[in-house]
Amino acid sequence: AQSVAQPEDQVNVAEGNPLTVKCTYSVSGNPYLFWYVQYPNRGLQFLLKYITGDNLVKGSYGFEAEFNKSQTSFHLKKPSALVSDSALYFCAVRGLYNQGGKLIFGQGTELSVKP
Amino acid sequence: GAVVSQHPSRVICKSGTSVKIECRSLDFQATTMFWYRQFPKQSLMLMATSNEGSKATYEQGVEKDKFLINHASLTLSTLTVTSAHPEDSSFYICSARALDEKLFFGSGTQLSVL
């Protein structure tokens, strides 16, 4: 079965410093991986996705993620964090075709960026 | 970009009443919509997959008679929480899959059952 894991419940970063939010995956076949961000009491906003191609994927708001097949990881990164990046981040993998293509989410990581 | 409108954004109801949540794709057709439930600072748990014109597929452990899903058109799916109880209080989020397979999320509905 497809799954993703986010090992950190919370990540704290100082503004201006680089940030990393970790995600590892377990899939059958080629993974379709996603990152979403959620602000309080809001729905999810799409950040980026990996399907095929370059291992480094660039997304919205300056975020990028690196697909690493050998480590089965898809960590989210940003070179310089902003206070406004503080939010809940979800890694997700697309389910198998016979699962209706649903997204399976990780546990979420709360990112806190302090001035 | 594509927009999914979810209404209402917040609802407070008495125990025993039913609540309907609407999910509309405003500028695209959604053959499939997904309904999720989320507890504070936790992940999204898929409740059901809704396909236009057919019965919804519920995840294990989700009561289909409790959470009625209707997907009558390519732009509208509704979730009705029947005979709501305080333990149904949660944040409910819908997402819609466009014909090009992209997924778009609604802004969520905070349900509080007193």
Short mmCIF file of N, CA, C and O in Angstrom, two decimals, chain A residues 9-15 19 21 81-89 109-115:
data_model
loop_
_atom_site.label_atom_id
_atom_site.label_comp_id
_atom_site.label_asym_id
_atom_site.label_seq_id
_atom_site.Cartn_x
_atom_site.Cartn_y
_atom_site.Cartn_z
N ASP A 9 6.86 16.22 14.07
CA ASP A 9 5.59 16.89 14.30
C ASP A 9 5.74 18.39 14.14
O ASP A 9 4.80 19.07 13.72
N GLN A 10 6.92 18.89 14.52
CA GLN A 10 7.12 20.33 14.49
C GLN A 10 8.56 20.65 14.08
O GLN A 10 9.50 19.94 14.45
N VAL A 11 8.69 21.72 13.33
CA VAL A 11 10.01 22.22 12.93
C VAL A 11 10.05 23.70 13.27
O VAL A 11 9.13 24.44 12.91
N ASN A 12 11.09 24.10 13.96
CA ASN A 12 11.27 25.51 14.33
C ASN A 12 12.49 26.07 13.62
O ASN A 12 13.56 25.46 13.65
N VAL A 13 12.30 27.21 12.98
CA VAL A 13 13.38 27.83 12.20
C VAL A 13 13.37 29.33 12.45
O VAL A 13 12.30 29.93 12.61
N ALA A 14 14.54 29.92 12.45
CA ALA A 14 14.62 31.38 12.53
C ALA A 14 14.46 31.97 11.13
O ALA A 14 14.91 31.39 10.12
N GLU A 15 13.80 33.11 11.09
CA GLU A 15 13.59 33.78 9.81
C GLU A 15 14.92 34.01 9.10
O GLU A 15 15.90 34.45 9.71
N LEU A 19 15.12 26.08 5.58
CA LEU A 19 14.23 25.14 6.28
C LEU A 19 14.12 23.84 5.48
O LEU A 19 14.23 23.83 4.25
N VAL A 21 11.54 20.30 5.67
CA VAL A 21 10.47 19.51 6.25
C VAL A 21 10.56 18.13 5.62
O VAL A 21 10.48 18.00 4.40
N ALA A 81 13.74 31.09 5.11
CA ALA A 81 12.37 31.02 5.65
C ALA A 81 11.82 32.41 5.98
O ALA A 81 12.56 33.32 6.39
N LEU A 82 10.51 32.54 5.81
CA LEU A 82 9.79 33.74 6.19
C LEU A 82 8.83 33.43 7.33
O LEU A 82 8.33 32.30 7.43
N VAL A 83 8.54 34.42 8.14
CA VAL A 83 7.57 34.23 9.22
C VAL A 83 6.23 33.76 8.65
O VAL A 83 5.54 32.93 9.24
N SER A 84 5.89 34.28 7.48
CA SER A 84 4.61 33.93 6.85
C SER A 84 4.58 32.49 6.34
O SER A 84 3.52 32.00 5.92
N ASP A 85 5.71 31.80 6.37
CA ASP A 85 5.72 30.38 6.00
C ASP A 85 5.19 29.49 7.13
O ASP A 85 4.99 28.29 6.92
N SER A 86 5.02 30.06 8.29
CA SER A 86 4.52 29.29 9.43
C SER A 86 3.14 28.72 9.10
O SER A 86 2.20 29.46 8.81
N ALA A 87 3.03 27.40 9.13
CA ALA A 87 1.78 26.73 8.74
C ALA A 87 1.96 25.24 8.96
O ALA A 87 3.02 24.79 9.43
N LEU A 88 0.95 24.50 8.58
CA LEU A 88 0.99 23.03 8.66
C LEU A 88 1.27 22.50 7.26
O LEU A 88 0.60 22.88 6.30
N TYR A 89 2.26 21.62 7.14
CA TYR A 89 2.67 21.11 5.85
C TYR A 89 2.40 19.61 5.77
O TYR A 89 2.72 18.86 6.69
N THR A 109 3.40 18.29 9.43
CA THR A 109 4.48 18.91 10.20
C THR A 109 4.16 20.37 10.38
O THR A 109 3.91 21.08 9.40
N GLU A 110 4.16 20.80 11.62
CA GLU A 110 3.89 22.21 11.88
C GLU A 110 5.21 22.99 11.82
O GLU A 110 6.13 22.72 12.58
N LEU A 111 5.27 23.92 10.91
CA LEU A 111 6.46 24.75 10.74
C LEU A 111 6.24 26.08 11.46
O LEU A 111 5.24 26.75 11.22
N SER A 112 7.18 26.43 12.31
CA SER A 112 7.13 27.70 13.01
C SER A 112 8.39 28.48 12.68
O SER A 112 9.49 28.02 12.96
N VAL A 113 8.20 29.64 12.08
CA VAL A 113 9.33 30.50 11.72
C VAL A 113 9.28 31.73 12.62
O VAL A 113 8.29 32.48 12.61
N LYS A 114 10.31 31.91 13.41
CA LYS A 114 10.36 33.02 14.37
C LYS A 114 11.21 34.16 13.81
O LYS A 114 12.22 33.92 13.18
N PRO A 115 10.79 35.40 14.09
CA PRO A 115 11.57 36.55 13.60
C PRO A 115 12.95 36.62 14.24
O PRO A 115 13.15 36.12 15.33
#
